[in-house]
Amino acid sequence: MKAKTIMTAVMMGVPLMVAAQNPVIRNQFTADPTARVFNGKVYLYPSHDILPPAGQRQDWFCMEDYHVFSSENLTDWTDHGVIVTQNKVPWVRPDSYSMWAPDCVERNGKYYFYFPSAPAEGRGGFAVGVAIANSPEGPFIPEPEPIKGINGIDPCVLQASDGNAYIFWGNGRCAKLKPNMKELADDNPKETVKWGNREMEMVGVHCLKDLPNRQAEGPFAFEYNGNYYLTYPYVRENTEVLGYAMSKNPMGPYEYKGLIMAEHANGCWTNHHSIVNYKGQWYLFYHHNFFSPKDDKRRSVQIEKLFFNADGTIQEVKPTMRGVGINKATEKIEIDRYNTAAGDVTNEPVDTTRAFSGGCATMPSKGSWIKYDDVDFSCLTDGYMLVSVKAADDTEFCIREGSAKGKVIARIKLTVRPPEPPAGGAGGGMPMMGRFNRDLRNQWLTQAYALEYTPKSVTSLVVTNEGNGALSIDWVQFKNRPKYFSPVTTPTAQPDNDGFIRRWMLLDPIDKPNSGNTVFTDSYLREHFNREYFKGQQTILPKDGQKVKAVFKQEQAPAGFGRGFGQAAPAQPEVKTVTQTLTWHALDSENFNVKLFRFAEKYGEKVYGVLFWAVTIIECEEDIENVRLAVGSNSASMWWLNGEEALLLSGDRRMVKDDAMSTRLTLKKGSNILRGAVINGPGMSDFCVRFLDEKGNPVKNYTIKAQ
């Protein structure tokens, strides 16, 4: 990390865009995690693996500084930046890159951060120092010298119920600290230890003596229900497990009880940890090399729940991808870190060239499923879904609630195969549609989809493959739409300050395929706008929630028609009868431009190739003469005032205020009915409407009703 970045991180907390799954820190490597609870939050003090710079051993551990992270829910983590770095500790060799597993405890309002590192030239080995702060986030000020009497790594401090603080380090050695938390107590036992032909006097006791302790390191001690627990990694066969022992005395003797976690299945050499109780639940923090599967010297913190048996022994913990915590539905949910899945599901990195790109789950066949627990939908009010997916061919999948047969939240029909070109190249030209229909097979796509149903609280998400081919999924995220519309709650409304009409009755979109906007000539529009799609089309005064049945003949335009060069319409287009049941909605637009595309996204099955109908009632206390209807629309549209055509906007358009204006009109005293029809091809659809007087000023002396 560059110095400027470090200073920014130190000065202000940096929230991480992470979700509640393993690993929990997703923008850097983190290892040897010590978790502590301070001031109602969990604070995480890990070591910080980095890629070795030039001149350092490339296949070994490399750590130059420490960050601290905090969370109130084990889901959202804030990086408070660097708290100690090797080049700012007086006794540490500044190019040692050996700042290994740390710890932090609070005593009498001060926070003591204990860390190992290689001392400056001439001392050799490792020492343990302490840095002190008034806050768990720092700033921490290192003591000028390491703690005398400790030669080793991986400190842990236990504040026991007997009132004393005990420091553990190395392969399970323990000594009592003075009340100042910076020195070993004078009454610690001492013993002479032989190292080959050398004899050394060591302070404290070796708590793991005669217990399974091959290559033991990283001790973590805690107290619970009258028992002291000494937990530690050691090598049972070829890689580390997490084991533990119990005692009635902080300095032992300890009795070995068994495993907390077995070896990592992928052969990751190390596993360091801590154990903490937060809000009544015990958690195991540990590390794994998920983000660096080919390099087990770059690790990442993971979390699991931990449980005790009635006799105080610890139940073995199985590592999971899901981890702990509750996801808000509006977070990006790395759903490949699922709880359970069908037997044929596989999990692999999204991009092996990027360390923090994460993974994806592949569901190879119809019936494959993955299940991801604990997603909270209470934050979703008017939602839609984003999903990152990849498929080899057109397919279909569902997001369901609770189980593989649960209620459908969203049904996704994924189209990745480009349409086949017309036989013989109709019209002799190169169809432009080919430019817009790329081959998307086996490419990662981020797609937005409407929801069929929104859960109300915490539930499980289940992704089910309902197509015939393989489907890979990376993440899902639910989003609240910006507030485009509000239901009508008052009897009348006024034009806004600029005279725009925002209250409308809008009908669910009518299915009207249009492969291109260039077909929208005046004659085409008059023909299609004046067709009867539903009874009372030009006379109905609809009410909110009223349903109409639309039955009409629909010509099926060939793919690409309207966009090709010289492509002629077919002599005999296919015609089918379409039946739709549609609903009227009384809505106030939040914007001067009524966003029909967003309306279709929420209320319609299609957002492109549709026809919209809009009605509003204008109430005047007197005749208002010589006004002009001014309209802008993103596509072709037609407008009628009191049953008479007032304005036609044809062709492919972009929405501009007052893009077209009618001839002079009169708004009569009493009720005036303004109707509009807007047609949509493959583009967006908005419109804005107001009346202007002879001087071009907005007319506002009327009220607007929707029933």
XYZ file of C-alpha atoms in Angstrom:
707
model
C 0.000 0.000 0.000
C 1.324 3.427 -0.899
C 1.987 5.911 1.896
C -0.775 8.269 0.751
C -3.290 5.441 0.852
C -2.128 4.433 4.328
C -2.565 7.952 5.676
C -6.084 8.148 4.247
C -6.988 4.824 5.828
C -5.575 5.842 9.192
C -7.466 9.105 9.234
C -10.855 7.697 8.367
C -12.599 4.332 8.463
C -12.868 2.679 5.087
C -16.043 0.558 4.794
C -15.557 -2.639 2.850
C -18.100 -3.652 0.239
C -18.293 -7.201 1.541
C -21.051 -9.634 2.339
C -21.615 -12.252 5.010
C -19.690 -15.144 3.573
C -16.190 -16.563 3.792
C -13.676 -15.018 3.432
C -14.903 -11.926 5.285
C -12.209 -9.455 4.181
C -12.225 -9.288 0.402
C -9.846 -6.548 -0.693
C -6.589 -7.745 0.877
C -5.017 -10.858 2.370
C -5.549 -11.298 6.105
C -4.255 -14.096 8.355
C -3.810 -15.101 12.017
C -7.047 -13.374 13.071
C -7.522 -12.261 16.651
C -11.087 -11.132 17.335
C -11.979 -9.112 20.439
C -15.183 -7.443 21.607
C -14.809 -3.793 22.572
C -17.607 -1.265 23.066
C -20.302 -3.531 21.612
C -18.382 -4.271 18.385
C -16.145 -7.042 17.174
C -12.644 -5.809 16.393
C -10.477 -7.952 14.166
C -6.694 -7.759 14.440
C -5.172 -9.996 11.749
C -1.723 -10.120 10.278
C -1.480 -8.777 6.736
C -0.076 -11.075 4.067
C 1.325 -9.327 1.018
C 3.103 -10.459 -2.137
C 6.851 -10.421 -1.400
C 8.683 -7.442 -2.880
C 11.894 -7.893 -4.838
C 14.717 -9.107 -2.644
C 12.444 -11.053 -0.295
C 11.946 -14.805 -0.334
C 9.111 -15.305 -2.808
C 7.722 -18.563 -1.350
C 7.505 -17.469 2.266
C 5.291 -15.392 4.565
C 5.599 -11.645 4.038
C 3.939 -9.121 6.391
C 4.943 -5.494 6.890
C 2.047 -3.944 8.854
C -1.241 -4.484 10.700
C -4.757 -3.240 9.948
C -7.703 -3.288 12.349
C -11.274 -3.975 11.191
C -14.573 -3.634 13.081
C -18.133 -4.853 12.667
C -21.389 -4.803 14.573
C -22.993 -7.664 12.625
C -20.049 -9.787 11.349
C -21.231 -8.850 7.872
C -20.210 -5.235 7.247
C -16.553 -4.669 8.091
C -14.849 -1.296 8.351
C -11.129 -1.100 7.684
C -9.659 1.460 10.094
C -6.362 1.344 8.264
C -2.793 0.615 9.319
C -2.182 0.747 13.064
C 1.425 -0.508 13.263
C 4.015 -0.801 10.504
C 7.517 -2.293 10.603
C 9.311 0.900 9.612
C 7.825 2.872 12.513
C 8.650 0.533 15.404
C 12.037 1.471 16.929
C 13.156 -2.082 17.772
C 11.957 -3.794 14.541
C 14.243 -4.344 11.563
C 12.497 -2.180 8.936
C 12.902 -4.688 6.102
C 12.076 -7.807 8.124
C 8.526 -8.379 6.766
C 7.883 -10.601 9.804
C 4.970 -8.990 11.622
C 3.176 -12.248 12.427
C 0.098 -13.114 14.543
C -0.917 -10.291 16.966
C -3.397 -9.734 19.821
C -5.101 -6.769 21.461
C -6.681 -6.415 24.930
C -8.171 -3.587 26.967
C -7.198 -2.824 30.559
C -8.129 0.260 32.594
C -9.242 2.199 29.523
C -6.061 1.533 27.542
C -5.704 -0.807 24.574
C -2.583 -2.952 24.377
C -1.625 -4.348 20.982
C 0.905 -7.196 21.165
C 2.831 -8.197 18.067
C 5.928 -10.227 17.130
C 8.629 -9.287 14.674
C 12.301 -9.679 13.895
C 14.411 -7.321 16.035
C 16.919 -4.942 14.581
C 20.346 -6.192 13.594
C 22.304 -8.090 16.235
C 19.448 -9.672 18.203
C 18.268 -12.450 15.897
C 15.119 -14.595 16.248
C 11.785 -13.019 17.185
C 10.661 -10.704 19.952
C 7.262 -9.483 21.109
C 6.453 -5.806 21.484
C 3.449 -3.817 22.613
C 1.819 -0.658 21.234
C -0.661 1.345 23.326
C -3.738 3.396 22.376
C -6.746 5.089 23.928
C -9.084 3.503 21.363
C -9.324 0.025 19.811
C -8.832 1.684 16.425
C -5.692 3.537 17.477
C -3.560 5.467 16.992
C -1.212 2.937 18.634
C 2.173 4.115 19.907
C 4.797 1.322 20.025
C 7.021 0.960 23.072
C 10.678 1.598 22.224
C 11.764 -1.880 23.303
C 10.178 -5.364 23.104
C 9.026 -7.190 26.215
C 12.066 -8.528 28.030
C 12.061 -12.284 28.559
C 9.972 -13.232 25.519
C 11.738 -14.747 22.539
C 9.131 -16.048 20.146
C 6.064 -15.404 18.016
C 2.256 -15.208 18.131
C 1.417 -13.524 21.461
C -1.990 -13.902 23.141
C -3.052 -12.261 26.405
C -5.597 -13.846 28.747
C -7.143 -11.602 31.402
C -8.196 -14.227 33.913
C -10.865 -14.081 36.587
C -8.087 -14.215 39.241
C -7.311 -10.589 38.329
C -4.038 -11.310 36.552
C -3.100 -11.042 32.907
C -1.158 -13.931 31.331
C 0.702 -13.820 28.049
C 1.054 -16.942 25.879
C 3.431 -17.189 22.930
C 5.375 -19.500 20.679
C 4.617 -23.167 21.172
C 2.511 -22.693 24.287
C 4.741 -20.942 26.794
C 2.903 -18.801 29.375
C 3.970 -16.131 31.844
C 2.191 -13.623 34.057
C 2.301 -9.921 33.144
C 2.776 -7.014 35.511
C -0.276 -4.736 35.956
C 1.368 -2.267 33.565
C 0.793 -4.896 30.806
C 4.267 -4.124 29.371
C 6.541 -6.362 31.440
C 6.643 -9.916 32.729
C 5.919 -10.275 36.458
C 8.865 -10.838 38.758
C 7.346 -13.954 40.388
C 7.118 -16.014 37.185
C 8.742 -19.451 37.365
C 11.882 -20.033 35.309
C 13.307 -23.147 33.756
C 16.414 -24.134 31.892
C 15.741 -25.396 28.396
C 18.253 -27.234 26.218
C 18.503 -26.478 22.501
C 21.043 -28.947 21.137
C 24.243 -28.131 22.974
C 22.894 -24.813 24.236
C 21.112 -24.139 27.497
C 18.715 -21.228 27.905
C 16.830 -19.862 30.893
C 13.195 -19.265 29.934
C 10.524 -17.414 31.887
C 7.129 -19.010 32.567
C 5.880 -22.520 31.944
C 5.502 -24.685 28.832
C 1.770 -25.417 28.919
C 1.826 -27.853 25.985
C 4.610 -30.035 27.343
C 3.672 -33.712 26.964
C 0.581 -32.793 24.879
C 0.263 -33.187 21.081
C 2.401 -30.219 20.035
C 4.346 -30.999 16.875
C 5.253 -27.611 15.385
C 2.732 -26.005 17.737
C 2.329 -22.222 17.469
C -0.271 -19.477 17.657
C -1.732 -20.217 21.133
C -5.048 -18.586 21.964
C -6.344 -18.827 25.548
C -9.752 -17.950 26.960
C -11.908 -18.666 29.993
C -15.463 -20.030 30.012
C -17.658 -21.513 32.761
C -14.797 -21.981 35.217
C -12.496 -23.635 32.676
C -9.395 -22.292 30.964
C -8.971 -23.255 27.334
C -5.629 -23.278 25.562
C -6.261 -23.633 21.830
C -3.480 -23.892 19.292
C -2.488 -25.013 15.783
C -0.180 -28.002 15.467
C 0.815 -30.472 12.761
C -0.949 -33.799 13.195
C 0.233 -35.259 9.885
C 1.431 -32.848 7.193
C -0.542 -29.625 7.755
C -1.965 -27.814 10.756
C -5.072 -28.683 12.716
C -6.605 -26.618 15.520
C -6.504 -28.489 18.812
C -7.276 -27.557 22.393
C -6.601 -28.416 26.021
C -8.411 -27.524 29.263
C -7.333 -26.634 32.795
C -8.595 -25.138 36.035
C -5.549 -22.886 36.218
C -4.404 -20.352 33.597
C -0.833 -21.677 33.716
C -1.878 -25.305 33.701
C -1.394 -28.177 33.826
C -3.569 -28.589 30.711
C -5.280 -31.768 29.511
C -5.562 -32.317 25.760
C -9.185 -32.705 24.638
C -9.155 -32.980 20.845
C -9.688 -31.027 17.645
C -11.525 -27.779 17.023
C -10.907 -27.958 13.261
C -9.230 -30.615 11.130
C -6.732 -30.024 8.340
C -7.848 -27.885 5.407
C -9.040 -30.146 2.622
C -6.941 -28.382 -0.013
C -3.667 -28.844 1.878
C -3.247 -25.256 3.087
C -0.297 -25.603 5.464
C -1.304 -23.245 8.294
C -4.420 -22.408 10.275
C -4.334 -19.757 12.992
C -7.396 -18.648 14.939
C -9.164 -16.978 17.854
C -12.422 -17.680 19.692
C -14.836 -15.005 20.907
C -18.325 -14.724 22.380
C -20.407 -12.005 20.738
C -24.005 -11.346 21.719
C -24.355 -14.796 23.258
C -22.909 -16.788 20.347
C -19.389 -18.201 20.224
C -17.433 -17.801 16.996
C -14.237 -19.287 15.600
C -12.108 -16.923 13.508
C -9.514 -18.725 11.385
C -7.772 -18.441 8.040
C -7.666 -20.251 4.703
C -6.128 -19.559 1.288
C -9.350 -19.217 -0.754
C -8.125 -16.149 -2.647
C -4.730 -17.752 -3.369
C -5.397 -21.460 -3.941
C -1.881 -22.049 -5.313
C -0.113 -20.063 -2.572
C -0.766 -20.963 1.067
C 1.364 -18.083 2.351
C -1.337 -15.596 1.352
C -4.357 -16.273 3.584
C -7.815 -14.830 4.268
C -9.948 -14.670 7.422
C -13.049 -16.845 7.748
C -15.635 -17.224 10.535
C -17.796 -20.106 11.792
C -20.123 -20.572 14.737
C -18.674 -22.612 17.610
C -20.567 -24.723 20.156
C -19.751 -26.403 23.461
C -20.923 -29.736 24.819
C -22.553 -29.957 28.247
C -19.233 -31.010 29.835
C -17.470 -27.926 28.462
C -15.659 -29.653 25.620
C -15.768 -28.028 22.200
C -17.641 -29.477 19.241
C -15.477 -29.845 16.150
C -16.110 -27.052 13.631
C -16.506 -27.794 9.937
C -15.353 -24.990 7.621
C -18.018 -23.621 5.308
C -18.146 -21.279 2.356
C -21.196 -19.442 3.710
C -19.706 -18.411 7.028
C -21.864 -16.419 9.453
C -24.016 -13.304 9.564
C -27.131 -12.147 7.769
C -26.995 -10.569 4.323
C -29.190 -7.636 3.514
C -30.850 -8.399 0.205
C -29.488 -5.112 -1.144
C -25.874 -6.260 -0.611
C -23.993 -8.043 -3.365
C -24.469 -11.666 -2.344
C -21.643 -13.964 -3.431
C -24.067 -16.801 -3.846
C -21.344 -19.207 -4.951
C -20.450 -19.317 -1.223
C -23.572 -21.381 -0.612
C -24.585 -23.492 2.400
C -25.675 -26.606 0.513
C -26.013 -27.691 -3.093
C -26.978 -30.573 -5.344
C -24.274 -33.196 -5.712
C -23.333 -32.194 -9.242
C -22.620 -28.535 -8.431
C -18.997 -27.374 -8.646
C -17.235 -24.260 -7.370
C -14.276 -22.600 -9.059
C -12.578 -19.169 -9.331
C -14.145 -16.609 -11.640
C -10.743 -15.390 -12.777
C -7.562 -17.194 -11.792
C -5.470 -14.162 -12.781
C -7.053 -11.841 -10.183
C -6.553 -12.657 -6.489
C -9.808 -11.194 -5.154
C -12.157 -11.979 -8.049
C -13.972 -14.612 -5.986
C -15.638 -17.776 -7.208
C -18.639 -19.000 -9.112
C -20.954 -21.985 -8.780
C -21.727 -24.086 -11.842
C -25.031 -25.963 -12.008
C -24.421 -28.379 -14.881
C -27.897 -29.652 -15.698
C -31.625 -29.250 -15.251
C -32.486 -29.876 -11.616
C -29.157 -28.634 -10.231
C -29.550 -26.230 -7.315
C -27.656 -24.221 -4.689
C -29.020 -22.929 -1.365
C -27.813 -19.797 0.398
C -29.204 -19.063 3.881
C -29.969 -15.934 5.884
C -30.859 -13.156 3.459
C -32.909 -10.308 4.942
C -35.505 -8.803 2.588
C -36.936 -6.291 5.066
C -34.832 -3.591 3.348
C -36.502 -4.176 -0.039
C -39.584 -2.108 -0.816
C -39.880 -1.815 -4.593
C -37.219 -4.113 -5.866
C -35.643 -5.743 -8.857
C -32.693 -8.097 -9.146
C -29.221 -7.986 -10.678
C -27.425 -11.248 -11.349
C -24.010 -12.140 -12.752
C -24.334 -15.288 -14.879
C -22.711 -17.246 -17.682
C -24.263 -19.911 -19.911
C -23.285 -21.945 -22.956
C -26.718 -21.579 -24.561
C -30.157 -20.048 -24.057
C -31.500 -21.306 -20.768
C -33.791 -20.633 -17.835
C -33.283 -20.539 -14.080
C -35.181 -19.397 -11.003
C -34.432 -17.718 -7.711
C -36.731 -19.373 -5.187
C -37.518 -18.957 -1.517
C -36.596 -21.654 0.980
C -36.215 -24.755 -1.168
C -35.758 -26.020 -4.703
C -39.546 -26.166 -4.990
C -40.184 -22.928 -3.100
C -42.019 -19.841 -4.223
C -40.467 -18.162 -7.263
C -38.868 -14.800 -6.448
C -37.625 -14.281 -10.007
C -37.745 -16.390 -13.156
C -34.966 -15.661 -15.612
C -34.994 -16.567 -19.287
C -31.417 -16.009 -20.367
C -30.803 -15.441 -24.088
C -27.172 -15.706 -25.142
C -27.371 -17.226 -28.632
C -27.719 -14.709 -31.499
C -30.743 -15.208 -33.784
C -30.163 -17.007 -37.055
C -29.995 -14.612 -40.063
C -32.949 -14.699 -42.470
C -32.629 -17.373 -45.129
C -31.162 -15.925 -48.332
C -30.485 -12.521 -46.758
C -33.864 -10.868 -47.363
C -33.630 -7.590 -49.273
C -30.082 -8.197 -50.444
C -28.580 -5.949 -47.761
C -26.604 -6.676 -44.619
C -29.084 -6.637 -41.718
C -28.037 -4.128 -39.086
C -29.610 -6.308 -36.382
C -26.495 -8.447 -36.595
C -24.654 -5.583 -34.994
C -26.986 -5.632 -32.018
C -27.260 -9.412 -31.481
C -23.804 -10.485 -30.392
C -22.897 -14.034 -29.432
C -22.974 -13.965 -25.615
C -22.404 -17.649 -24.999
C -19.889 -18.474 -22.248
C -19.504 -14.794 -21.347
C -20.129 -13.267 -17.928
C -23.223 -11.062 -18.099
C -24.765 -8.739 -15.527
C -28.534 -8.745 -16.112
C -31.461 -7.003 -14.427
C -34.769 -8.809 -13.870
C -38.156 -8.011 -12.371
C -39.368 -9.874 -9.277
C -42.474 -12.026 -9.219
C -42.515 -12.036 -5.428
C -40.653 -10.323 -2.597
C -40.065 -12.119 0.726
C -40.728 -10.054 3.826
C -38.005 -11.118 6.276
C -34.958 -13.382 6.642
C -35.086 -16.384 4.346
C -32.990 -18.706 2.181
C -32.340 -18.198 -1.513
C -32.299 -21.239 -3.776
C -31.090 -21.016 -7.366
C -32.517 -23.777 -9.567
C -31.330 -24.639 -13.066
C -34.487 -25.137 -15.118
C -32.871 -25.280 -18.546
C -31.102 -28.078 -20.349
C -27.512 -26.848 -20.159
C -24.851 -25.733 -17.723
C -25.301 -22.416 -15.914
C -22.676 -20.587 -13.835
C -23.612 -17.919 -11.295
C -21.311 -15.507 -9.489
C -23.490 -13.156 -7.448
C -26.980 -11.747 -7.027
C -28.099 -8.397 -5.676
C -31.536 -6.957 -5.045
C -32.042 -3.244 -5.488
C -34.771 -0.786 -4.671
C -35.911 1.149 -7.700
C -35.641 4.895 -7.562
C -39.061 6.286 -6.810
C -40.442 6.969 -10.273
C -44.140 6.921 -9.302
C -46.368 7.276 -6.256
C -49.925 6.008 -5.929
C -52.492 8.787 -6.098
C -53.618 9.751 -2.584
C -55.362 13.128 -3.087
C -58.515 13.961 -5.096
C -56.790 16.531 -7.338
C -53.350 17.723 -8.290
C -51.857 20.814 -9.899
C -49.411 21.098 -12.778
C -45.875 21.473 -11.448
C -44.065 24.828 -11.422
C -43.210 24.466 -15.091
C -46.740 23.431 -16.031
C -45.992 19.737 -16.606
C -48.786 17.254 -15.958
C -47.601 14.544 -13.578
C -50.866 12.770 -12.668
C -51.909 10.039 -15.098
C -53.908 6.898 -15.448
C -51.485 4.442 -17.093
C -52.477 1.085 -18.581
C -50.258 -1.975 -18.377
C -48.212 -2.124 -21.596
C -49.828 -3.767 -24.612
C -47.665 -6.292 -26.436
C -46.750 -4.627 -29.746
C -43.563 -6.042 -31.327
C -41.545 -3.430 -33.188
C -38.076 -4.550 -34.188
C -37.093 -1.014 -35.152
C -38.204 2.575 -34.645
C -37.718 3.570 -38.267
C -41.081 2.032 -39.195
C -42.865 4.777 -37.215
C -44.119 6.839 -40.159
C -47.266 8.958 -39.849
C -49.363 6.483 -41.823
C -48.064 3.518 -39.811
C -48.808 5.281 -36.527
C -52.301 6.430 -37.456
C -53.127 2.907 -38.573
C -51.837 1.267 -35.401
C -52.881 3.920 -32.877
C -56.424 3.955 -34.234
C -56.857 0.193 -34.074
C -59.097 -1.002 -31.289
C -57.070 -2.936 -28.732
C -59.727 -2.834 -26.009
C -63.319 -1.669 -25.784
C -63.849 1.988 -24.966
C -60.333 2.837 -26.026
C -61.249 6.453 -26.867
C -64.125 6.907 -24.414
C -63.211 5.100 -21.205
C -62.628 7.120 -18.045
C -60.725 4.416 -16.175
C -60.545 3.964 -12.424
C -57.509 2.893 -10.452
C -57.245 -0.894 -10.489
C -59.826 -1.309 -13.248
C -59.076 -4.181 -15.609
C -59.673 -4.329 -19.340
C -59.418 -7.236 -21.736
C -57.383 -6.488 -24.814
C -57.996 -8.741 -27.843
C -56.362 -7.818 -31.141
C -54.653 -9.111 -34.261
C -50.893 -8.794 -34.217
C -48.568 -8.880 -37.212
C -45.292 -10.662 -36.504
C -42.466 -8.657 -38.054
C -39.415 -10.688 -39.087
C -36.203 -10.347 -37.103
C -34.306 -7.272 -38.212
C -37.176 -5.686 -40.162
C -37.012 -1.921 -39.883
C -33.246 -1.852 -39.313
C -31.846 -3.363 -42.498
C -30.629 -1.627 -45.625
C -33.162 -2.215 -48.367
C -34.923 -4.920 -46.378
C -38.489 -5.207 -47.586
C -41.526 -6.108 -45.538
C -42.770 -9.660 -46.115
C -45.660 -9.973 -48.556
C -47.707 -12.021 -46.116
C -46.643 -11.349 -42.502
C -47.724 -13.895 -39.931
C -50.752 -12.720 -37.942
C -51.811 -14.029 -34.564
C -54.558 -13.119 -32.089
C -53.292 -11.727 -28.791
C -55.333 -11.631 -25.583
C -54.148 -9.673 -22.558
C -55.799 -8.708 -19.286
C -54.506 -5.266 -18.374
C -54.832 -3.009 -15.324
C -55.122 0.765 -15.042
C -52.929 2.504 -12.448
C -53.539 5.975 -10.983
C -50.040 7.379 -10.474
C -48.249 10.619 -9.765
C -44.909 10.851 -11.556
C -41.949 11.874 -9.410
C -40.399 13.485 -12.490
C -41.691 15.966 -15.047
C -40.950 13.293 -17.653
C -43.153 10.266 -17.079
C -40.840 7.265 -17.236
C -42.861 4.673 -19.111
C -39.897 2.338 -19.440
C -39.720 2.066 -15.631
C -43.487 1.685 -15.489
C -43.233 -1.251 -17.924
C -40.367 -2.731 -15.949
C -42.560 -2.842 -12.855
C -45.988 -3.643 -14.262
C -45.414 -5.332 -17.606
C -43.963 -8.552 -18.878
C -42.030 -6.681 -21.572
C -40.188 -3.365 -21.579
C -39.502 -3.229 -25.326
C -41.937 -3.665 -28.201
C -44.943 -2.363 -26.295
C -47.722 0.223 -26.607
C -48.732 2.485 -23.718
C -52.043 4.258 -23.082
C -52.317 7.247 -20.789
C -55.360 9.249 -19.670
C -55.733 12.294 -17.472
C -58.679 14.598 -16.649
C -58.145 18.357 -16.720
C -60.674 20.443 -14.743
C -61.026 24.121 -15.706
C -63.077 26.776 -13.915
C -63.489 28.650 -17.235
C -62.573 28.288 -20.878
C -58.830 28.672 -21.515
C -58.426 29.617 -25.171
C -55.509 29.669 -27.589
C -53.306 27.174 -25.767
C -50.971 24.707 -27.406
C -50.317 21.142 -26.278
C -46.509 20.767 -25.972
C -45.169 17.205 -25.875
C -41.837 15.452 -25.804
C -41.514 11.675 -26.087
C -38.734 9.125 -26.479
C -40.591 7.345 -29.201
C -43.514 7.995 -31.479
C -46.688 9.131 -29.737
C -50.184 10.429 -30.496
C -52.380 12.703 -28.350
C -56.142 13.392 -28.321
C -57.970 16.156 -26.483
C -61.683 15.554 -25.924
C -61.727 12.846 -28.581
C -60.016 14.901 -31.310
C -56.477 14.299 -32.518
C -54.306 17.101 -31.183
C -50.737 16.064 -31.966
C -48.690 13.312 -33.610
C -44.969 12.779 -32.910
C -43.554 10.323 -35.438
C -40.243 8.596 -36.163
C -37.363 7.627 -33.910
C -36.941 10.330 -31.250
C -35.241 11.454 -28.111
C -37.251 13.095 -25.397
C -36.952 16.896 -25.457
C -39.227 19.315 -23.653
C -41.809 20.849 -26.000
C -40.394 18.822 -28.893
C -43.669 19.260 -30.781
C -46.640 21.591 -30.316
C -50.201 21.384 -31.462
C -52.255 24.004 -33.241
C -54.271 26.363 -31.022
C -56.698 24.553 -28.727
C -59.307 25.442 -26.146
C -59.491 23.881 -22.713
C -63.193 24.160 -22.046
C -64.830 24.928 -18.737
C -65.356 21.690 -16.779
C -63.736 18.355 -17.618
C -61.293 17.854 -20.487
C -60.017 14.387 -21.325
C -56.437 14.144 -22.545
C -55.372 10.769 -23.948
C -52.017 9.660 -25.207
C -50.573 6.581 -26.859
C -46.808 5.964 -26.888
C -45.238 3.187 -28.931
C -41.911 1.614 -27.990
C -39.450 -0.215 -30.243
C -36.079 -1.354 -28.926
C -35.446 1.851 -26.965
C -36.540 3.818 -23.897
C -39.942 5.447 -23.404
C -40.575 8.682 -21.529
C -42.936 11.536 -22.217
C -43.605 15.015 -20.885
C -46.760 17.046 -21.480
C -47.839 20.593 -20.692
C -49.927 23.418 -22.177
C -48.361 26.719 -23.268
C -50.073 30.055 -23.833
C -49.596 32.463 -26.771
C -46.407 33.823 -25.209
C -44.940 30.374 -24.561
C -45.577 30.509 -20.839
C -46.818 27.377 -19.043
C -50.560 27.210 -18.361
C -51.226 26.222 -14.746
C -54.682 27.531 -13.831
C -56.414 24.145 -13.817
C -56.511 20.999 -11.700
C -55.829 17.374 -12.669
C -57.780 14.292 -11.655
C -57.256 10.561 -11.913
C -60.043 8.260 -10.842
